[in-house]
């Protein structure tokens, strides 16, 4: 993320992983404060044209300027700056569980005939039972994936939206305007989180408004920096 | 039908493993059909909340395929078994 000449914060055209180490050092050296020089409001189209949008995959857990993403109640001039999901590596337990469930019938085939020698089910019945089992496994995969996929946080140029799906029947959508965000911090505890670079991000809002927590978000330092810059920008716009 | 015949018929049903399996399958599939209906509906609704243009239709299709598989399996169990 860098400032352009007008003081508008823009994300770099390349992703952070593509940047050279030299660029990274330059970025780290750049103070994360908003320049005092204020800018005139640019038309949205012009702002958009200055940035390269990324098209997220279905398994993307972090995307700057995601293209082809829309959400409920999106304002016409609202631009999504960040798409955040739980780090994809956190899906590993259920992916491994699904693989295990998929191979269980083959492993149990010989054991079942040994345990139940008097089991006399027709081939068709056995086939239907097996098919039902795999449909249930498919349903399990769909449910787990849906819970991960729809647990999403969106940072736009106007607000922060947090969609929490704790089960397939439980959806909780919360949002706050950027001007109401007071502080943003993250914690990254443990070896696994450090290795895969993900952590919990806490967005604190003003007064009695509920705080936001992005659970196990990837690249937490980048997210915190971007949201921090947006807060600074809001503050500077209000108090020039 | 005499009492003995009735008892013999009941014993025939109880000892017919395929019939018992069919009954259990129908009950389980009916319950699972409800779950798959809810899952499919939720996938549609949640895709309206956050819509990813390239993947949302695929995800909705996967939800529908799951639902169709359950209906097909229930239909097959009712008719063919």
Short mmCIF file of C-alpha atoms in Angstrom, two decimals:
data_model
loop_
_atom_site.label_atom_id
_atom_site.label_comp_id
_atom_site.label_asym_id
_atom_site.label_seq_id
_atom_site.Cartn_x
_atom_site.Cartn_y
_atom_site.Cartn_z
CA UNK A 1 0.00 0.00 0.00
CA UNK A 2 1.34 3.48 -0.82
CA UNK A 3 0.24 7.05 -1.12
CA UNK A 4 -0.19 8.64 -4.48
CA UNK A 5 0.53 12.29 -5.05
CA UNK A 6 -2.92 13.39 -4.05
CA UNK A 7 -2.70 11.65 -0.73
CA UNK A 8 -5.06 8.88 -1.82
CA UNK A 9 -4.08 5.50 -0.53
CA UNK A 10 -3.71 2.95 -3.26
CA UNK A 11 -2.66 -0.65 -3.12
CA UNK A 12 0.30 -1.62 -5.21
CA UNK A 13 -0.37 -3.24 -8.56
CA UNK A 14 1.55 -6.33 -7.54
CA UNK A 15 0.68 -8.58 -4.65
CA UNK A 16 2.91 -8.50 -1.63
CA UNK A 17 4.49 -11.84 -2.51
CA UNK A 18 5.50 -10.52 -5.91
CA UNK A 19 7.30 -7.52 -4.54
CA UNK A 20 11.03 -7.48 -4.44
CA UNK A 21 12.79 -7.28 -1.14
CA UNK A 22 13.96 -3.80 -2.05
CA UNK A 23 10.39 -2.65 -2.48
CA UNK A 24 9.45 -4.21 0.81
CA UNK A 25 12.22 -2.35 2.62
CA UNK A 26 11.07 0.87 1.00
CA UNK A 27 7.54 0.20 2.16
CA UNK A 28 8.59 -0.52 5.67
CA UNK A 29 10.55 2.70 5.75
CA UNK A 30 7.60 4.69 4.51
CA UNK A 31 5.78 6.17 7.49
CA UNK A 32 2.21 4.98 7.69
CA UNK A 33 0.81 8.43 8.23
CA UNK A 34 -1.38 10.37 5.91
CA UNK A 35 0.25 13.38 4.29
CA UNK A 36 -1.16 16.71 5.30
CA UNK A 37 -1.77 17.69 1.71
CA UNK A 38 -5.44 17.03 1.11
CA UNK A 39 -6.88 15.92 -2.15
CA UNK A 40 -10.00 16.74 -4.04
CA UNK A 41 -12.43 13.84 -4.29
CA UNK A 42 -11.69 11.93 -7.45
CA UNK A 43 -14.38 10.24 -9.48
CA UNK A 44 -14.68 6.57 -8.60
CA UNK A 45 -13.90 5.46 -12.14
CA UNK A 46 -10.62 7.37 -12.08
CA UNK A 47 -9.66 5.87 -8.75
CA UNK A 48 -10.52 2.40 -10.02
CA UNK A 49 -8.49 2.87 -13.18
CA UNK A 50 -5.37 3.49 -11.09
CA UNK A 51 -5.51 0.08 -9.47
CA UNK A 52 -5.10 -3.41 -10.67
CA UNK A 53 -7.94 -5.59 -9.48
CA UNK A 54 -7.37 -9.19 -8.54
CA UNK A 55 -9.80 -11.93 -9.37
CA UNK A 56 -10.06 -14.14 -6.30
CA UNK A 57 -10.27 -17.91 -6.59
CA UNK A 58 -12.92 -19.83 -4.73
CA UNK A 59 -10.23 -20.78 -2.22
CA UNK A 60 -8.82 -17.26 -1.80
CA UNK A 61 -8.60 -16.21 1.80
CA UNK A 62 -7.00 -12.82 1.20
CA UNK A 63 -7.45 -10.57 -1.79
CA UNK A 64 -6.72 -6.90 -2.30
CA UNK A 65 -9.13 -5.09 -4.61
CA UNK A 66 -11.11 -8.23 -5.43
CA UNK A 67 -12.80 -8.17 -8.78
CA UNK A 68 -16.19 -9.75 -9.36
CA UNK A 69 -17.32 -9.60 -5.75
CA UNK A 70 -20.53 -7.92 -4.71
CA UNK A 71 -22.43 -7.94 -1.44
CA UNK A 72 -25.84 -7.14 -0.04
CA UNK A 73 -26.64 -3.42 0.31
CA UNK A 74 -23.50 -2.35 -1.53
CA UNK A 75 -23.55 1.33 -2.42
CA UNK A 76 -22.94 2.21 -6.07
CA UNK A 77 -19.75 4.12 -5.22
CA UNK A 78 -18.49 1.57 -2.72
CA UNK A 79 -15.25 -0.18 -3.61
CA UNK A 80 -14.15 -3.38 -1.90
CA UNK A 81 -10.54 -2.97 -0.80
CA UNK A 82 -10.03 -6.25 1.00
CA UNK A 83 -11.62 -9.67 1.02
CA UNK A 84 -10.65 -11.69 4.09
CA UNK A 85 -11.53 -15.25 5.00
CA UNK A 86 -10.01 -17.67 7.47
CA UNK A 87 -6.63 -18.86 6.26
CA UNK A 88 -7.13 -21.80 3.91
CA UNK A 89 -4.80 -23.99 5.95
CA UNK A 90 -7.42 -23.96 8.74
CA UNK A 91 -9.56 -26.15 6.46
CA UNK A 92 -7.03 -28.94 6.69
CA UNK A 93 -8.80 -30.89 9.51
CA UNK A 94 -12.08 -31.31 7.64
CA UNK A 95 -10.32 -31.94 4.30
CA UNK A 96 -8.33 -34.76 5.89
CA UNK A 97 -11.50 -35.97 7.64
CA UNK A 98 -13.33 -36.09 4.30
CA UNK A 99 -10.54 -38.07 2.66
CA UNK A 100 -10.61 -40.49 5.57
CA UNK A 101 -14.39 -40.81 5.35
CA UNK A 102 -14.11 -41.47 1.60
CA UNK A 103 -11.78 -44.44 2.04
CA UNK A 104 -13.48 -45.90 5.13
CA UNK A 105 -15.96 -48.15 3.19
CA UNK A 106 -13.11 -49.83 1.29
CA UNK A 107 -11.22 -50.43 4.50
CA UNK A 108 -14.30 -51.74 6.30
CA UNK A 109 -15.61 -53.94 3.47
CA UNK A 110 -13.77 -57.06 4.60
CA UNK A 111 -14.25 -56.35 8.32
CA UNK A 112 -18.05 -56.02 7.98
CA UNK A 113 -18.42 -59.50 6.45
CA UNK A 114 -16.24 -60.83 9.24
CA UNK A 115 -18.21 -59.08 12.03
CA UNK A 116 -21.66 -59.79 10.53
CA UNK A 117 -21.38 -63.20 8.80
CA UNK A 118 -25.20 -63.53 8.63
CA UNK A 119 -25.68 -60.26 6.80
CA UNK A 120 -27.55 -61.14 3.63
CA UNK A 121 -28.23 -57.89 1.86
CA UNK A 122 -28.72 -57.87 -1.89
CA UNK A 123 -26.15 -56.20 -4.13
CA UNK A 124 -28.63 -53.42 -4.95
CA UNK A 125 -29.27 -52.66 -1.27
CA UNK A 126 -25.55 -52.57 -0.57
CA UNK A 127 -25.02 -50.24 -3.53
CA UNK A 128 -27.78 -47.88 -2.31
CA UNK A 129 -26.32 -47.85 1.23
CA UNK A 130 -22.88 -47.04 -0.20
CA UNK A 131 -24.32 -44.33 -2.46
CA UNK A 132 -26.16 -42.80 0.50
CA UNK A 133 -22.94 -42.83 2.52
CA UNK A 134 -21.08 -40.93 -0.20
CA UNK A 135 -23.92 -38.43 -0.59
CA UNK A 136 -23.63 -37.75 3.15
CA UNK A 137 -19.85 -37.28 2.78
CA UNK A 138 -20.53 -34.89 -0.12
CA UNK A 139 -22.99 -33.01 2.09
CA UNK A 140 -20.41 -32.81 4.86
CA UNK A 141 -17.84 -31.34 2.45
CA UNK A 142 -20.38 -28.83 1.10
CA UNK A 143 -21.37 -27.76 4.62
CA UNK A 144 -17.81 -27.34 5.86
CA UNK A 145 -16.78 -25.49 2.72
CA UNK A 146 -19.86 -23.22 2.93
CA UNK A 147 -19.07 -22.36 6.55
CA UNK A 148 -15.52 -21.38 5.57
CA UNK A 149 -16.49 -19.66 2.31
CA UNK A 150 -19.23 -17.47 3.79
CA UNK A 151 -17.27 -16.52 6.90
CA UNK A 152 -15.97 -13.44 5.23
CA UNK A 153 -14.90 -9.94 6.12
CA UNK A 154 -14.99 -7.14 3.60
CA UNK A 155 -13.18 -3.86 3.96
CA UNK A 156 -14.54 -1.21 1.64
CA UNK A 157 -13.70 2.45 1.21
CA UNK A 158 -16.69 3.26 3.45
CA UNK A 159 -17.12 0.48 6.01
CA UNK A 160 -16.12 -2.87 7.38
CA UNK A 161 -18.51 -5.79 6.99
CA UNK A 162 -18.16 -9.00 8.92
CA UNK A 163 -20.24 -12.05 7.96
CA UNK A 164 -20.09 -14.86 10.50
CA UNK A 165 -21.58 -18.24 9.66
CA UNK A 166 -21.18 -20.51 12.66
CA UNK A 167 -23.36 -23.32 11.32
CA UNK A 168 -25.34 -23.72 8.17
CA UNK A 169 -28.37 -22.21 9.93
CA UNK A 170 -26.65 -19.41 11.83
CA UNK A 171 -25.67 -16.23 10.04
CA UNK A 172 -24.55 -13.02 11.71
CA UNK A 173 -23.81 -9.94 9.64
CA UNK A 174 -22.28 -6.87 11.28
CA UNK A 175 -20.90 -3.69 9.79
CA UNK A 176 -19.39 -0.45 10.93
CA UNK A 177 -18.46 2.76 9.21
CA UNK A 178 -14.74 3.40 8.94
CA UNK A 179 -15.11 6.66 10.87
CA UNK A 180 -16.34 4.68 13.89
CA UNK A 181 -13.29 2.42 13.99
CA UNK A 182 -10.94 3.49 16.74
CA UNK A 183 -8.22 0.92 16.79
CA UNK A 184 -7.10 -2.20 15.03
CA UNK A 185 -4.72 -4.83 16.37
CA UNK A 186 -3.82 -8.45 15.85
CA UNK A 187 -2.35 -11.35 17.73
CA UNK A 188 -0.49 -14.28 16.29
CA UNK A 189 0.17 -16.88 18.96
CA UNK A 190 1.65 -20.29 18.40
CA UNK A 191 3.96 -22.03 15.99
CA UNK A 192 1.36 -22.97 13.38
CA UNK A 193 0.06 -19.42 13.12
CA UNK A 194 3.59 -18.05 12.76
CA UNK A 195 4.56 -20.61 10.13
CA UNK A 196 1.46 -20.06 8.01
CA UNK A 197 1.24 -16.35 8.85
CA UNK A 198 -2.30 -16.03 10.10
CA UNK A 199 -3.78 -14.54 13.25
CA UNK A 200 -6.79 -12.95 14.92
CA UNK A 201 -7.51 -9.33 14.08
CA UNK A 202 -9.46 -7.15 16.48
CA UNK A 203 -11.17 -4.03 15.17
CA UNK A 204 -12.31 -1.83 18.02
CA UNK A 205 -15.18 0.53 17.43
CA UNK A 206 -16.34 3.61 19.27
CA UNK A 207 -18.53 3.55 22.34
CA UNK A 208 -20.89 0.67 22.94
CA UNK A 209 -20.75 -0.61 19.38
CA UNK A 210 -19.61 -4.21 19.13
CA UNK A 211 -16.01 -4.91 18.21
CA UNK A 212 -15.11 -7.00 15.19
CA UNK A 213 -12.88 -10.00 15.22
CA UNK A 214 -11.51 -11.56 12.07
CA UNK A 215 -10.70 -15.04 13.19
CA UNK A 216 -7.52 -16.68 11.82
CA UNK A 217 -7.09 -14.13 9.03
CA UNK A 218 -4.09 -14.47 6.71
CA UNK A 219 -1.36 -11.81 6.56
CA UNK A 220 -2.66 -10.01 9.67
CA UNK A 221 0.07 -7.39 9.63
CA UNK A 222 -0.91 -6.27 6.10
CA UNK A 223 -4.59 -6.15 7.01
CA UNK A 224 -3.93 -4.15 10.17
CA UNK A 225 -1.74 -1.72 8.25
CA UNK A 226 -4.34 -1.21 5.51
CA UNK A 227 -7.21 -0.69 7.96
CA UNK A 228 -4.97 1.57 10.07
CA UNK A 229 -4.24 3.70 7.03
CA UNK A 230 -7.93 3.91 6.20
CA UNK A 231 -8.71 5.06 9.75
CA UNK A 232 -5.95 7.70 9.53
CA UNK A 233 -7.36 8.89 6.26
CA UNK A 234 -10.85 9.19 7.71
CA UNK A 235 -9.52 11.11 10.72
CA UNK A 236 -7.53 13.47 8.51
CA UNK A 237 -10.49 14.10 6.26
CA UNK A 238 -12.61 15.00 9.28
CA UNK A 239 -9.94 17.12 10.98
CA UNK A 240 -7.90 18.69 8.23
CA UNK B 1 -56.02 -64.22 7.04
CA UNK B 2 -55.69 -66.44 10.07
CA UNK B 3 -53.63 -65.57 13.13
CA UNK B 4 -50.92 -68.07 12.21
CA UNK B 5 -50.59 -66.66 8.71
CA UNK B 6 -50.36 -63.15 10.11
CA UNK B 7 -47.59 -64.17 12.51
CA UNK B 8 -45.78 -65.99 9.67
CA UNK B 9 -46.01 -62.85 7.53
CA UNK B 10 -44.67 -60.69 10.36
CA UNK B 11 -41.78 -63.12 10.89
CA UNK B 12 -41.08 -63.06 7.14
CA UNK B 13 -40.93 -59.27 7.20
CA UNK B 14 -38.78 -59.15 10.34
CA UNK B 15 -36.32 -61.71 8.99
CA UNK B 16 -36.09 -60.07 5.58
CA UNK B 17 -32.94 -58.02 5.93
CA UNK B 18 -33.45 -56.22 2.65
CA UNK B 19 -36.86 -55.01 3.75
CA UNK B 20 -35.51 -53.76 7.08
CA UNK B 21 -32.64 -52.02 5.28
CA UNK B 22 -35.13 -50.44 2.89
CA UNK B 23 -37.22 -49.12 5.78
CA UNK B 24 -34.22 -47.67 7.58
CA UNK B 25 -32.91 -46.15 4.34
CA UNK B 26 -36.24 -44.47 3.60
CA UNK B 27 -36.39 -42.94 7.08
CA UNK B 28 -32.77 -41.73 6.91
CA UNK B 29 -33.06 -40.45 3.36
CA UNK B 30 -36.24 -38.52 4.19
CA UNK B 31 -34.50 -36.82 7.13
CA UNK B 32 -31.42 -36.17 5.00
CA UNK B 33 -33.62 -34.73 2.25
CA UNK B 34 -34.78 -32.05 4.69
CA UNK B 35 -31.18 -31.23 5.56
CA UNK B 36 -30.15 -31.05 1.89
CA UNK B 37 -33.11 -28.76 1.15
CA UNK B 38 -31.99 -26.40 3.93
CA UNK B 39 -28.37 -26.60 2.79
CA UNK B 40 -29.25 -25.83 -0.80
CA UNK B 41 -31.50 -22.93 0.24
CA UNK B 42 -28.84 -21.52 2.56
CA UNK B 43 -26.20 -21.70 -0.18
CA UNK B 44 -28.51 -19.67 -2.42
CA UNK B 45 -29.23 -17.11 0.31
CA UNK B 46 -25.63 -16.76 1.44
CA UNK B 47 -24.51 -16.30 -2.14
CA UNK B 48 -26.82 -13.30 -2.26
CA UNK B 49 -25.11 -11.90 0.84
CA UNK B 50 -21.65 -12.22 -0.71
CA UNK B 51 -21.63 -12.91 -4.40
CA UNK B 52 -18.47 -14.04 -6.16
CA UNK B 53 -19.36 -13.74 -9.83
CA UNK B 54 -17.19 -16.58 -11.08
CA UNK B 55 -17.81 -19.14 -8.35
CA UNK B 56 -21.29 -18.45 -6.96
CA UNK B 57 -23.15 -20.18 -9.83
CA UNK B 58 -20.88 -23.22 -9.47
CA UNK B 59 -21.50 -23.35 -5.73
CA UNK B 60 -25.27 -23.09 -6.23
CA UNK B 61 -25.05 -25.87 -8.81
CA UNK B 62 -23.16 -28.09 -6.35
CA UNK B 63 -25.89 -27.51 -3.76
CA UNK B 64 -28.53 -28.45 -6.35
CA UNK B 65 -26.60 -31.56 -7.45
CA UNK B 66 -26.49 -32.67 -3.81
CA UNK B 67 -30.26 -32.16 -3.50
CA UNK B 68 -30.98 -34.00 -6.77
CA UNK B 69 -28.77 -36.92 -5.69
CA UNK B 70 -30.72 -37.31 -2.45
CA UNK B 71 -34.09 -37.11 -4.23
CA UNK B 72 -32.89 -39.62 -6.84
CA UNK B 73 -31.64 -42.00 -4.18
CA UNK B 74 -34.89 -41.76 -2.21
CA UNK B 75 -36.91 -42.35 -5.38
CA UNK B 76 -34.74 -45.35 -6.28
CA UNK B 77 -35.08 -46.79 -2.76
CA UNK B 78 -38.87 -46.43 -2.87
CA UNK B 79 -39.29 -47.99 -6.28
CA UNK B 80 -36.44 -50.38 -7.02
CA UNK B 81 -35.50 -51.96 -3.69
#
